[in-house]
């Protein structure tokens, strides 16, 4: 039986549909002309494993959008369930997010790396595709840092952060 949505615009129906579809959460960082910048992204997808490519979108009205879109390289941090505070920090606007972090550093290649967050991937932006008020960014993965994290991932679902793990597994 198909779920019926209340009478609403396509945009409202779309928000309801994707609000019920959980997504992994990441923080994307780059270095801009005024220093480090970052955003929370729940639109991150794996495009290809060999060669390694990923994609995410960024709202062009975001304060960090211009710096990230102008960057040649970025770091994508995959968040764990212990990082909901960092996800919320980078989802906000108008503040020096990096000043509120417990630890971060510039990599020797110039990108900001945040400590204590799951796996991080240094990437080179390959393409930027305008899509409505957003831009879809496709990037090749140059380096994976932090090993193979088996930590519980952070997901965004129904307008909030959640964790999933073995307790939620439905198949073997």
Short mmCIF file of N, CA, C and O in Angstrom, two decimals, residues 85-163:
data_model
loop_
_atom_site.label_atom_id
_atom_site.label_comp_id
_atom_site.label_asym_id
_atom_site.label_seq_id
_atom_site.Cartn_x
_atom_site.Cartn_y
_atom_site.Cartn_z
N UNK A 85 27.16 17.31 17.94
CA UNK A 85 27.43 18.70 18.26
C UNK A 85 28.21 19.39 17.15
O UNK A 85 27.95 20.56 16.82
N UNK A 86 29.13 18.68 16.52
CA UNK A 86 29.90 19.25 15.40
C UNK A 86 28.99 19.43 14.18
O UNK A 86 29.06 20.45 13.49
N UNK A 87 28.11 18.47 13.94
CA UNK A 87 27.15 18.59 12.83
C UNK A 87 26.28 19.83 13.04
O UNK A 87 26.08 20.62 12.10
N UNK A 88 25.78 20.02 14.24
CA UNK A 88 24.93 21.18 14.53
C UNK A 88 25.72 22.49 14.40
O UNK A 88 25.21 23.48 13.87
N UNK A 89 26.97 22.50 14.86
CA UNK A 89 27.81 23.69 14.76
C UNK A 89 28.00 24.12 13.30
O UNK A 89 27.84 25.28 12.96
N UNK A 90 28.32 23.16 12.42
CA UNK A 90 28.58 23.49 11.03
C UNK A 90 27.31 23.66 10.21
O UNK A 90 27.36 24.12 9.08
N UNK A 91 26.17 23.30 10.77
CA UNK A 91 24.88 23.53 10.10
C UNK A 91 24.40 24.96 10.37
O UNK A 91 23.58 25.48 9.63
N UNK A 92 24.92 25.59 11.41
CA UNK A 92 24.54 26.96 11.75
C UNK A 92 25.22 27.96 10.85
O UNK A 92 25.96 27.61 9.94
N UNK A 93 24.98 29.23 11.12
CA UNK A 93 25.61 30.26 10.30
C UNK A 93 26.05 31.43 11.16
O UNK A 93 25.63 31.57 12.31
N UNK A 94 26.90 32.26 10.58
CA UNK A 94 27.28 33.52 11.20
C UNK A 94 28.20 33.43 12.40
O UNK A 94 28.21 34.33 13.23
N UNK A 95 28.98 32.37 12.52
CA UNK A 95 29.90 32.30 13.66
C UNK A 95 31.20 31.67 13.23
O UNK A 95 31.26 30.99 12.21
N UNK A 96 32.24 31.88 14.01
CA UNK A 96 33.53 31.26 13.74
C UNK A 96 33.49 29.84 14.28
O UNK A 96 33.77 29.59 15.45
N UNK A 97 33.10 28.92 13.43
CA UNK A 97 32.92 27.53 13.84
C UNK A 97 34.22 26.91 14.34
O UNK A 97 34.22 26.13 15.29
N UNK A 98 35.32 27.22 13.68
CA UNK A 98 36.59 26.59 14.04
C UNK A 98 37.08 27.03 15.41
O UNK A 98 37.78 26.28 16.09
N UNK A 99 36.72 28.22 15.86
CA UNK A 99 37.11 28.69 17.18
C UNK A 99 36.43 27.87 18.28
O UNK A 99 36.92 27.81 19.40
N UNK A 100 35.31 27.23 17.96
CA UNK A 100 34.56 26.45 18.95
C UNK A 100 34.93 24.97 18.96
O UNK A 100 34.38 24.22 19.75
N UNK A 101 35.86 24.56 18.11
CA UNK A 101 36.26 23.15 18.04
C UNK A 101 37.32 22.83 19.07
O UNK A 101 38.18 23.66 19.37
N UNK A 102 37.30 21.60 19.55
CA UNK A 102 38.31 21.15 20.50
C UNK A 102 39.67 20.99 19.84
O UNK A 102 40.69 21.26 20.44
N UNK A 103 39.69 20.58 18.58
CA UNK A 103 40.97 20.40 17.91
C UNK A 103 40.85 20.28 16.41
O UNK A 103 39.98 19.58 15.90
N UNK A 104 41.71 21.01 15.73
CA UNK A 104 41.80 20.92 14.28
C UNK A 104 43.16 21.46 13.87
O UNK A 104 43.84 22.11 14.66
N UNK A 105 43.55 21.17 12.64
CA UNK A 105 44.81 21.66 12.12
C UNK A 105 44.72 21.79 10.61
O UNK A 105 43.85 21.19 9.98
N UNK A 106 45.63 22.55 10.04
CA UNK A 106 45.77 22.58 8.59
C UNK A 106 46.65 21.40 8.18
O UNK A 106 47.71 21.18 8.79
N UNK A 107 46.23 20.67 7.18
CA UNK A 107 47.10 19.63 6.61
C UNK A 107 48.26 20.32 5.90
O UNK A 107 48.17 21.51 5.57
N UNK A 108 49.31 19.59 5.61
CA UNK A 108 50.45 20.17 4.90
C UNK A 108 50.05 20.67 3.51
O UNK A 108 50.71 21.51 2.93
N UNK A 109 48.91 20.16 3.00
CA UNK A 109 48.40 20.57 1.69
C UNK A 109 47.46 21.76 1.81
O UNK A 109 46.94 22.25 0.80
N UNK A 110 47.17 22.25 3.03
CA UNK A 110 46.42 23.48 3.23
C UNK A 110 44.98 23.37 3.67
O UNK A 110 44.37 24.36 4.04
N UNK A 111 44.39 22.17 3.64
CA UNK A 111 42.98 22.02 4.03
C UNK A 111 42.85 21.83 5.54
O UNK A 111 43.71 21.22 6.17
N UNK A 112 41.74 22.31 6.13
CA UNK A 112 41.50 22.09 7.56
C UNK A 112 41.00 20.67 7.83
O UNK A 112 40.08 20.19 7.16
N UNK A 113 41.63 20.01 8.80
CA UNK A 113 41.24 18.68 9.24
C UNK A 113 40.78 18.78 10.69
O UNK A 113 41.51 19.28 11.54
N UNK A 114 39.57 18.33 10.95
CA UNK A 114 39.02 18.36 12.31
C UNK A 114 39.34 17.03 12.98
O UNK A 114 39.07 15.96 12.42
N UNK A 115 39.89 17.09 14.19
CA UNK A 115 40.25 15.89 14.93
C UNK A 115 39.02 15.28 15.63
O UNK A 115 38.10 15.98 16.01
N UNK A 116 39.05 13.96 15.80
CA UNK A 116 38.05 13.28 16.60
C UNK A 116 36.73 12.99 15.91
O UNK A 116 35.73 12.71 16.56
N UNK A 117 36.71 13.03 14.56
CA UNK A 117 35.48 12.76 13.83
C UNK A 117 35.62 11.49 13.02
O UNK A 117 36.21 11.38 12.40
N UNK A 118 35.33 10.45 13.09
CA UNK A 118 35.35 9.33 12.14
C UNK A 118 36.42 9.42 11.05
O UNK A 118 37.51 9.93 11.25
N UNK A 119 36.09 8.96 9.88
CA UNK A 119 37.00 8.93 8.74
C UNK A 119 36.96 10.28 8.02
O UNK A 119 35.91 10.88 7.88
N UNK A 120 38.13 10.72 7.55
CA UNK A 120 38.21 11.95 6.75
C UNK A 120 38.83 11.60 5.40
O UNK A 120 39.68 10.71 5.31
N UNK A 121 38.38 12.29 4.36
CA UNK A 121 38.89 12.06 3.02
C UNK A 121 39.30 13.39 2.40
O UNK A 121 38.49 14.30 2.34
N UNK A 122 40.54 13.47 1.97
CA UNK A 122 41.00 14.66 1.25
C UNK A 122 40.65 14.45 -0.21
O UNK A 122 40.95 13.40 -0.80
N UNK A 123 39.98 15.43 -0.81
CA UNK A 123 39.43 15.27 -2.16
C UNK A 123 39.80 16.45 -3.05
O UNK A 123 39.98 17.56 -2.57
N UNK A 124 39.83 16.18 -4.34
CA UNK A 124 40.01 17.22 -5.34
C UNK A 124 38.67 17.40 -6.06
O UNK A 124 38.08 16.43 -6.55
N UNK A 125 38.19 18.64 -6.10
CA UNK A 125 36.93 18.91 -6.77
C UNK A 125 37.13 18.76 -8.28
O UNK A 125 38.01 19.40 -8.86
N UNK A 126 36.30 17.91 -8.88
CA UNK A 126 36.40 17.64 -10.31
C UNK A 126 35.36 18.42 -11.11
O UNK A 126 35.61 18.84 -12.22
N UNK A 127 34.15 18.58 -10.53
CA UNK A 127 33.12 19.34 -11.25
C UNK A 127 32.13 19.96 -10.28
O UNK A 127 31.96 19.51 -9.16
N UNK A 128 31.53 21.04 -10.77
CA UNK A 128 30.52 21.80 -10.02
C UNK A 128 29.34 21.98 -10.98
O UNK A 128 29.50 22.61 -12.02
N UNK A 129 28.18 21.43 -10.61
CA UNK A 129 27.02 21.46 -11.49
C UNK A 129 25.90 22.25 -10.82
O UNK A 129 25.37 21.81 -9.79
N UNK A 130 25.52 23.41 -11.35
CA UNK A 130 24.40 24.17 -10.78
C UNK A 130 23.12 23.34 -10.85
O UNK A 130 22.84 22.68 -11.85
N UNK A 131 22.35 23.36 -9.76
CA UNK A 131 21.08 22.63 -9.68
C UNK A 131 20.13 23.45 -8.81
O UNK A 131 20.21 23.38 -7.58
N UNK A 132 19.27 24.25 -9.43
CA UNK A 132 18.39 25.12 -8.67
C UNK A 132 19.22 26.07 -7.83
O UNK A 132 20.20 26.64 -8.31
N UNK A 133 18.89 26.21 -6.52
CA UNK A 133 19.65 27.12 -5.66
C UNK A 133 20.91 26.49 -5.08
O UNK A 133 21.58 27.07 -4.25
N UNK A 134 21.25 25.29 -5.54
CA UNK A 134 22.41 24.56 -5.01
C UNK A 134 23.40 24.28 -6.13
O UNK A 134 23.12 24.50 -7.31
N UNK A 135 24.55 23.78 -5.74
CA UNK A 135 25.55 23.27 -6.68
C UNK A 135 25.92 21.87 -6.24
O UNK A 135 26.20 21.63 -5.06
N UNK A 136 25.90 20.94 -7.19
CA UNK A 136 26.34 19.57 -6.92
C UNK A 136 27.84 19.53 -7.19
O UNK A 136 28.30 19.93 -8.26
N UNK A 137 28.58 19.06 -6.20
CA UNK A 137 30.04 18.98 -6.28
C UNK A 137 30.43 17.51 -6.42
O UNK A 137 30.00 16.67 -5.63
N UNK A 138 31.22 17.20 -7.43
CA UNK A 138 31.77 15.85 -7.61
C UNK A 138 33.27 15.96 -7.36
O UNK A 138 33.94 16.84 -7.92
N UNK A 139 33.79 15.06 -6.51
CA UNK A 139 35.20 15.14 -6.13
C UNK A 139 35.84 13.76 -6.15
O UNK A 139 35.21 12.76 -5.79
N UNK A 140 37.10 13.73 -6.57
CA UNK A 140 37.87 12.48 -6.51
C UNK A 140 38.56 12.42 -5.15
O UNK A 140 39.02 13.44 -4.64
N UNK A 141 38.63 11.24 -4.59
CA UNK A 141 39.25 11.05 -3.28
C UNK A 141 40.74 10.81 -3.48
O UNK A 141 41.14 9.87 -4.17
N UNK A 142 41.54 11.68 -2.87
CA UNK A 142 42.99 11.59 -2.99
C UNK A 142 43.61 10.78 -1.86
O UNK A 142 44.63 10.12 -2.05
N UNK A 143 42.98 10.85 -0.69
CA UNK A 143 43.55 10.22 0.51
C UNK A 143 42.44 9.98 1.52
O UNK A 143 41.56 10.82 1.71
N UNK A 144 42.48 8.80 2.16
CA UNK A 144 41.55 8.48 3.24
C UNK A 144 42.35 8.48 4.53
O UNK A 144 43.37 7.80 4.64
N UNK A 145 41.88 9.27 5.51
CA UNK A 145 42.59 9.41 6.78
C UNK A 145 41.70 8.90 7.92
O UNK A 145 40.50 9.12 7.91
N UNK A 146 42.28 8.27 8.89
CA UNK A 146 41.52 7.81 10.04
C UNK A 146 41.16 6.34 9.98
O UNK A 146 40.41 5.86 10.80
N UNK A 147 41.66 5.65 9.00
CA UNK A 147 41.44 4.21 8.94
C UNK A 147 40.02 3.84 8.56
O UNK A 147 39.29 4.60 7.95
N UNK A 148 39.65 2.66 8.98
CA UNK A 148 38.33 2.12 8.68
C UNK A 148 37.49 2.18 9.93
O UNK A 148 37.43 1.24 10.72
N UNK A 149 36.83 3.28 10.14
CA UNK A 149 36.05 3.51 11.36
C UNK A 149 34.88 2.54 11.44
O UNK A 149 34.09 2.43 10.51
N UNK A 150 34.79 1.85 12.53
CA UNK A 150 33.65 0.98 12.78
C UNK A 150 32.71 1.64 13.79
O UNK A 150 31.83 1.00 14.34
N UNK A 151 32.91 2.93 14.02
CA UNK A 151 32.06 3.66 14.94
C UNK A 151 30.65 3.77 14.36
O UNK A 151 30.44 3.69 13.15
N UNK A 152 29.68 3.96 15.23
CA UNK A 152 28.30 4.10 14.82
C UNK A 152 28.13 5.40 14.04
O UNK A 152 28.51 6.47 14.52
N UNK A 153 27.57 5.34 12.83
CA UNK A 153 27.45 6.56 12.02
C UNK A 153 26.35 7.49 12.53
O UNK A 153 25.38 7.07 13.16
N UNK A 154 26.52 8.77 12.23
CA UNK A 154 25.50 9.77 12.52
C UNK A 154 24.62 9.90 11.28
O UNK A 154 25.13 9.98 10.17
N UNK A 155 23.31 9.88 11.47
CA UNK A 155 22.39 10.06 10.36
C UNK A 155 21.42 11.19 10.67
O UNK A 155 21.16 11.51 11.82
N UNK A 156 20.91 11.80 9.60
CA UNK A 156 19.92 12.86 9.72
C UNK A 156 18.59 12.27 9.27
O UNK A 156 18.48 11.71 8.18
N UNK A 157 17.58 12.37 10.14
CA UNK A 157 16.27 11.78 9.85
C UNK A 157 15.20 12.57 10.58
O UNK A 157 15.34 12.84 11.77
N UNK A 158 14.16 12.93 9.86
CA UNK A 158 13.04 13.68 10.43
C UNK A 158 13.50 14.91 11.21
O UNK A 158 13.11 15.14 12.35
N UNK A 159 14.38 15.67 10.58
CA UNK A 159 14.87 16.95 11.08
C UNK A 159 15.69 16.85 12.37
O UNK A 159 15.76 17.80 13.16
N UNK A 160 16.33 15.69 12.58
CA UNK A 160 17.17 15.53 13.76
C UNK A 160 18.28 14.53 13.52
O UNK A 160 18.26 13.76 12.55
N UNK A 161 19.29 14.54 14.39
CA UNK A 161 20.42 13.63 14.30
C UNK A 161 20.13 12.38 15.10
O UNK A 161 19.58 12.44 16.21
N UNK A 162 20.51 11.22 14.53
CA UNK A 162 20.27 9.92 15.15
C UNK A 162 21.49 9.03 14.92
O UNK A 162 22.34 9.33 14.10
N UNK A 163 21.53 7.92 15.64
CA UNK A 163 22.57 6.93 15.38
C UNK A 163 21.92 5.63 14.94
O UNK A 163 20.75 5.37 15.24
#
